[in-house]
mmCIF file of C-alpha atoms in Angstrom:
data_model
loop_
_atom_site.group_PDB
_atom_site.id
_atom_site.type_symbol
_atom_site.label_atom_id
_atom_site.label_comp_id
_atom_site.label_asym_id
_atom_site.label_seq_id
_atom_site.Cartn_x
_atom_site.Cartn_y
_atom_site.Cartn_z
ATOM 1 C CA MET A 1060 -15.383 -38.864 49.302
ATOM 2 C CA SER A 1061 -18.352 -37.149 47.254
ATOM 3 C CA TRP A 1062 -16.036 -33.800 47.794
ATOM 4 C CA THR A 1063 -13.170 -35.664 45.588
ATOM 5 C CA ARG A 1064 -16.036 -36.761 42.559
ATOM 6 C CA GLY A 1065 -17.703 -33.222 42.380
ATOM 7 C CA LEU A 1066 -14.148 -31.451 42.392
ATOM 8 C CA PRO A 1067 -13.385 -32.614 38.812
ATOM 9 C CA SER A 1068 -16.740 -31.758 37.720
ATOM 10 C CA ALA A 1069 -16.779 -28.241 39.053
ATOM 11 C CA LEU A 1070 -13.545 -27.531 37.948
ATOM 12 C CA ALA A 1071 -14.871 -28.778 34.291
ATOM 13 C CA ALA A 1072 -17.633 -26.429 34.691
ATOM 14 C CA CYS A 1073 -15.671 -23.216 35.756
ATOM 15 C CA VAL A 1074 -13.470 -23.576 32.615
ATOM 16 C CA LEU A 1075 -16.724 -23.848 30.453
ATOM 17 C CA LEU A 1076 -18.149 -20.662 32.163
ATOM 18 C CA LEU A 1077 -14.449 -18.858 31.388
ATOM 19 C CA VAL A 1078 -14.193 -20.113 27.872
ATOM 20 C CA ALA A 1079 -17.889 -18.811 27.105
ATOM 21 C CA ALA A 1080 -17.407 -15.555 28.808
ATOM 22 C CA ALA A 1081 -14.064 -15.098 26.559
ATOM 23 C CA GLY A 1082 -16.070 -16.025 23.678
ATOM 24 C CA CYS A 1083 -18.860 -13.251 24.414
ATOM 25 C CA GLY A 1084 -18.821 -9.736 23.025
ATOM 26 C CA THR A 1085 -20.552 -6.716 23.040
ATOM 27 C CA GLY A 1086 -22.859 -7.990 19.695
ATOM 28 C CA GLU A 1087 -22.429 -4.188 18.196
ATOM 29 C CA THR A 1088 -21.001 -5.558 14.867
ATOM 30 C CA HIS A 1089 -23.055 -8.700 14.665
ATOM 31 C CA GLY A 1090 -24.860 -8.530 11.457
ATOM 32 C CA LYS A 1091 -23.115 -5.480 9.708
ATOM 33 C CA ARG A 1092 -21.686 -6.011 6.299
ATOM 34 C CA GLY A 1093 -18.071 -5.429 6.712
ATOM 35 C CA ALA A 1094 -17.845 -5.022 10.239
ATOM 36 C CA GLY A 1095 -15.236 -6.411 12.401
ATOM 37 C CA ALA A 1096 -12.703 -5.296 15.278
ATOM 38 C CA PRO A 1097 -11.766 -1.644 14.601
ATOM 39 C CA SER A 1098 -8.481 -1.093 13.475
ATOM 40 C CA PRO A 1099 -6.487 0.971 15.709
ATOM 41 C CA VAL A 1100 -4.463 2.911 12.674
ATOM 42 C CA GLY A 1101 -6.404 5.158 10.866
ATOM 43 C CA LYS A 1102 -10.141 5.252 9.811
ATOM 44 C CA ILE A 1103 -11.635 3.030 7.248
ATOM 45 C CA LEU A 1104 -13.444 5.213 4.398
ATOM 46 C CA ASP A 1105 -15.862 4.596 1.875
ATOM 47 C CA GLY A 1106 -13.813 5.453 -0.909
ATOM 48 C CA THR A 1107 -12.154 3.137 -2.958
ATOM 49 C CA ASP A 1108 -9.605 2.586 -5.313
ATOM 50 C CA GLU A 1109 -9.706 0.992 -8.918
ATOM 51 C CA GLY A 1110 -9.806 -2.564 -7.302
ATOM 52 C CA GLY A 1111 -12.337 -1.698 -4.640
ATOM 53 C CA ARG A 1112 -9.987 -1.805 -1.560
ATOM 54 C CA HIS A 1113 -10.906 1.064 0.983
ATOM 55 C CA TYR A 1114 -8.900 3.990 1.746
ATOM 56 C CA ARG A 1115 -7.494 4.096 5.155
ATOM 57 C CA GLU A 1116 -7.142 7.790 6.448
ATOM 58 C CA LEU A 1117 -4.386 9.211 8.480
ATOM 59 C CA ASP A 1118 -3.569 12.386 9.871
ATOM 60 C CA LYS A 1119 -1.122 14.031 7.421
ATOM 61 C CA LYS A 1120 1.515 14.341 10.166
ATOM 62 C CA GLN A 1121 1.547 10.045 10.374
ATOM 63 C CA ALA A 1122 0.945 9.265 7.142
ATOM 64 C CA PRO A 1123 3.608 7.873 5.009
ATOM 65 C CA GLY A 1124 4.585 9.161 1.621
ATOM 66 C CA VAL A 1125 6.077 8.293 -1.638
ATOM 67 C CA GLY A 1126 7.794 10.140 -4.760
ATOM 68 C CA THR A 1127 8.326 8.464 -8.111
ATOM 69 C CA GLU A 1128 11.363 9.186 -10.077
ATOM 70 C CA VAL A 1129 11.528 7.263 -13.565
ATOM 71 C CA THR A 1130 14.506 6.984 -15.874
ATOM 72 C CA PRO A 1131 15.569 5.422 -18.988
ATOM 73 C CA ASP A 1132 17.852 2.514 -18.900
ATOM 74 C CA ALA A 1133 20.538 2.167 -21.373
ATOM 75 C CA GLY A 1134 19.947 -1.443 -22.183
ATOM 76 C CA GLY A 1135 15.832 -0.868 -22.887
ATOM 77 C CA GLY A 1136 13.093 -0.303 -20.633
ATOM 78 C CA TRP A 1137 12.821 2.042 -17.867
ATOM 79 C CA ASP A 1138 14.452 2.110 -14.141
ATOM 80 C CA VAL A 1139 11.581 2.918 -11.478
ATOM 81 C CA ARG A 1140 12.915 4.347 -8.027
ATOM 82 C CA LEU A 1141 10.702 4.914 -5.150
ATOM 83 C CA GLU A 1142 11.410 7.782 -2.330
ATOM 84 C CA VAL A 1143 9.148 6.700 0.744
ATOM 85 C CA HIS A 1144 8.866 8.815 4.085
ATOM 86 C CA ARG A 1145 7.497 7.571 7.155
ATOM 87 C CA PHE A 1146 7.361 4.160 5.436
ATOM 88 C CA ARG A 1147 8.825 0.617 5.269
ATOM 89 C CA PHE A 1148 8.165 -2.194 2.744
ATOM 90 C CA SER A 1149 7.078 -5.225 4.280
ATOM 91 C CA PRO A 1150 8.442 -8.475 3.546
ATOM 92 C CA ALA A 1151 6.693 -11.533 2.105
ATOM 93 C CA GLY A 1152 4.428 -13.431 4.405
ATOM 94 C CA THR A 1153 3.694 -10.390 6.566
ATOM 95 C CA ALA A 1154 0.301 -10.979 8.518
ATOM 96 C CA ALA A 1155 -2.508 -9.166 6.690
ATOM 97 C CA GLN A 1156 -2.841 -6.485 9.098
ATOM 98 C CA ALA A 1157 -2.337 -2.543 8.812
ATOM 99 C CA VAL A 1158 0.524 -1.411 11.149
ATOM 100 C CA ALA A 1159 1.510 2.338 10.796
ATOM 101 C CA GLY A 1160 4.088 3.124 8.389
ATOM 102 C CA ARG A 1161 4.344 -0.533 6.942
ATOM 103 C CA GLY A 1162 3.010 -2.227 3.652
ATOM 104 C CA LEU A 1163 3.796 -2.386 0.082
ATOM 105 C CA ALA A 1164 3.520 -0.338 -3.002
ATOM 106 C CA TYR A 1165 1.326 -0.889 -6.322
ATOM 107 C CA LEU A 1166 2.963 0.280 -9.856
ATOM 108 C CA PHE A 1167 0.609 1.123 -12.295
ATOM 109 C CA VAL A 1168 1.542 2.338 -15.833
ATOM 110 C CA ASP A 1169 -1.830 4.133 -17.346
ATOM 111 C CA GLY A 1170 -4.092 3.064 -14.513
ATOM 112 C CA ARG A 1171 -3.437 -0.512 -15.032
ATOM 113 C CA LEU A 1172 -1.634 -2.421 -12.087
ATOM 114 C CA VAL A 1173 1.779 -3.716 -13.379
ATOM 115 C CA THR A 1174 2.919 -5.220 -10.032
ATOM 116 C CA ARG A 1175 3.201 -5.099 -6.240
ATOM 117 C CA LEU A 1176 6.481 -4.106 -4.700
ATOM 118 C CA ARG A 1177 8.075 -4.784 -1.337
ATOM 119 C CA THR A 1178 11.294 -2.217 -2.638
ATOM 120 C CA SER A 1179 11.794 0.958 -3.271
ATOM 121 C CA ALA A 1180 13.310 0.248 -6.889
ATOM 122 C CA TYR A 1181 11.877 -1.732 -10.065
ATOM 123 C CA HIS A 1182 12.815 -2.257 -13.941
ATOM 124 C CA LEU A 1183 9.924 -1.599 -16.066
ATOM 125 C CA PRO A 1184 10.009 -3.374 -19.469
ATOM 126 C CA ALA A 1185 10.226 -1.142 -22.350
ATOM 127 C CA LYS A 1186 7.072 -3.156 -23.903
ATOM 128 C CA LEU A 1187 4.872 -1.835 -21.206
ATOM 129 C CA VAL A 1188 6.099 1.932 -21.844
ATOM 130 C CA PRO A 1189 5.261 2.273 -25.786
ATOM 131 C CA GLN A 1190 5.915 5.251 -27.926
ATOM 132 C CA GLY A 1191 3.920 8.572 -26.335
ATOM 133 C CA THR A 1192 3.233 9.692 -23.108
ATOM 134 C CA HIS A 1193 2.312 7.797 -20.020
ATOM 135 C CA HIS A 1194 1.545 7.836 -16.165
ATOM 136 C CA ILE A 1195 3.698 5.936 -14.015
ATOM 137 C CA THR A 1196 1.935 5.615 -10.489
ATOM 138 C CA ALA A 1197 3.134 4.301 -7.250
ATOM 139 C CA ARG A 1198 0.516 3.832 -4.546
ATOM 140 C CA LEU A 1199 1.040 2.982 -0.878
ATOM 141 C CA TYR A 1200 -1.106 0.112 0.549
ATOM 142 C CA ALA A 1201 -1.234 -1.381 4.094
ATOM 143 C CA ASP A 1202 -0.232 -4.928 4.314
ATOM 144 C CA ASP A 1203 -4.548 -5.470 4.973
ATOM 145 C CA GLY A 1204 -4.929 -4.457 1.531
ATOM 146 C CA THR A 1205 -6.542 -0.972 2.315
ATOM 147 C CA VAL A 1206 -4.727 2.185 0.897
ATOM 148 C CA TRP A 1207 -3.136 4.604 2.939
ATOM 149 C CA ALA A 1208 -4.397 7.776 2.422
ATOM 150 C CA VAL A 1209 -4.543 11.765 3.473
ATOM 151 C CA ARG A 1210 -7.839 13.897 3.273
ATOM 152 C CA GLY A 1211 -9.538 11.262 1.476
ATOM 153 C CA LYS A 1212 -7.336 10.919 -1.416
ATOM 154 C CA PRO A 1213 -4.685 7.965 -2.011
ATOM 155 C CA VAL A 1214 -1.204 8.435 -1.326
ATOM 156 C CA GLU A 1215 0.358 8.238 -4.351
ATOM 157 C CA SER A 1216 3.195 9.578 -6.773
ATOM 158 C CA THR A 1217 2.929 9.952 -10.534
ATOM 159 C CA ALA A 1218 5.822 9.992 -13.276
ATOM 160 C CA ASP A 1219 5.038 11.532 -16.614
ATOM 161 C CA VAL A 1220 7.083 9.506 -18.868
ATOM 162 C CA THR A 1221 7.436 10.040 -22.809
ATOM 163 C CA ALA A 1222 9.078 7.401 -24.597
ATOM 164 C CA SER A 1223 10.378 7.979 -28.242
ATOM 165 C CA GLY A 1224 9.460 4.492 -29.742
ATOM 166 C CA THR A 1225 9.988 0.858 -29.059
ATOM 167 C CA GLU A 1226 12.796 0.492 -31.955
ATOM 168 C CA THR A 1227 14.943 2.296 -30.361
ATOM 169 C CA THR A 1228 17.681 0.892 -27.634
ATOM 170 C CA THR A 1229 17.956 4.268 -25.673
ATOM 171 C CA PRO A 1230 14.652 5.477 -25.425
ATOM 172 C CA THR A 1231 14.328 9.637 -25.040
ATOM 173 C CA ALA A 1232 12.334 10.360 -22.003
ATOM 174 C CA SER A 1233 10.937 13.425 -19.923
ATOM 175 C CA ALA A 1234 10.073 12.382 -16.475
ATOM 176 C CA ALA A 1235 8.302 14.707 -13.969
ATOM 177 C CA ARG A 1236 7.846 13.742 -10.207
ATOM 178 C CA THR A 1237 4.943 14.752 -8.394
ATOM 179 C CA GLU A 1238 4.836 14.239 -4.067
ATOM 180 C CA SER A 1239 1.935 12.304 -2.692
ATOM 181 C CA PRO A 1240 0.121 14.191 0.002
ATOM 182 C CA GLY A 1241 1.893 12.841 2.954
ATOM 183 C CA ALA A 1242 5.432 13.177 1.737
ATOM 184 C CA ALA A 1243 8.029 15.977 2.172
ATOM 185 C CA THR A 1244 8.918 18.655 -0.294
ATOM 186 C CA PRO A 1245 10.355 16.843 -3.362
ATOM 187 C CA SER A 1246 14.418 17.607 -3.870
ATOM 188 C CA ALA A 1247 15.393 19.721 -7.055
ATOM 189 C CA ALA A 1248 16.956 16.514 -8.473
ATOM 190 C CA GLY A 1249 14.047 14.288 -8.173
ATOM 191 C CA ALA A 1250 11.636 16.911 -9.768
ATOM 192 C CA SER A 1251 13.351 17.960 -12.789
ATOM 193 C CA GLY A 1252 13.537 15.918 -16.270
ATOM 194 C CA ALA A 1253 15.368 13.060 -17.486
ATOM 195 C CA SER A 1254 16.370 12.419 -20.917
ATOM 196 C CA ALA A 1255 18.675 10.298 -23.002
ATOM 197 C CA GLY A 1256 19.425 9.282 -26.586
#
């Protein structure tokens, strides 16, 4: 009868040993600042963007790409259209981890963050692009907040836009599109200037 009382204790001891073994690691990352489980996607670089988010380096053949096209809207403001390559926009609520070819785009006007995009189209209000020349940049980020990068540079694209003034309802504009390092060659239509007025 003593073996039946010892069986539950022996099983409990086995379970504790298994749980303890599963929780043990090599200890290599213990005590290192910013260290964690190695990411299977790309290599985290020391370089960061303006917000302190680290670059995640990918080979050019694997990296996503983005092109930016900005056109004036007849009703006022500007229509921004992103052309992405090897990239899908993640829906809201996506887990905060880097997955190749997924994430979101941050939209900047003259280096200032305007919005985070989970779609390729955005209407930029005229008040954010007053009279003068402005740089509208789209940069691609992984869902964990790291910046997709190629050769140490962020995957981004900038369109230079010149607004004639805030008083007009149909602004005059010229827009030039540049491609990111991971993107394909721009189309003739996307690289040409736009004007209205």
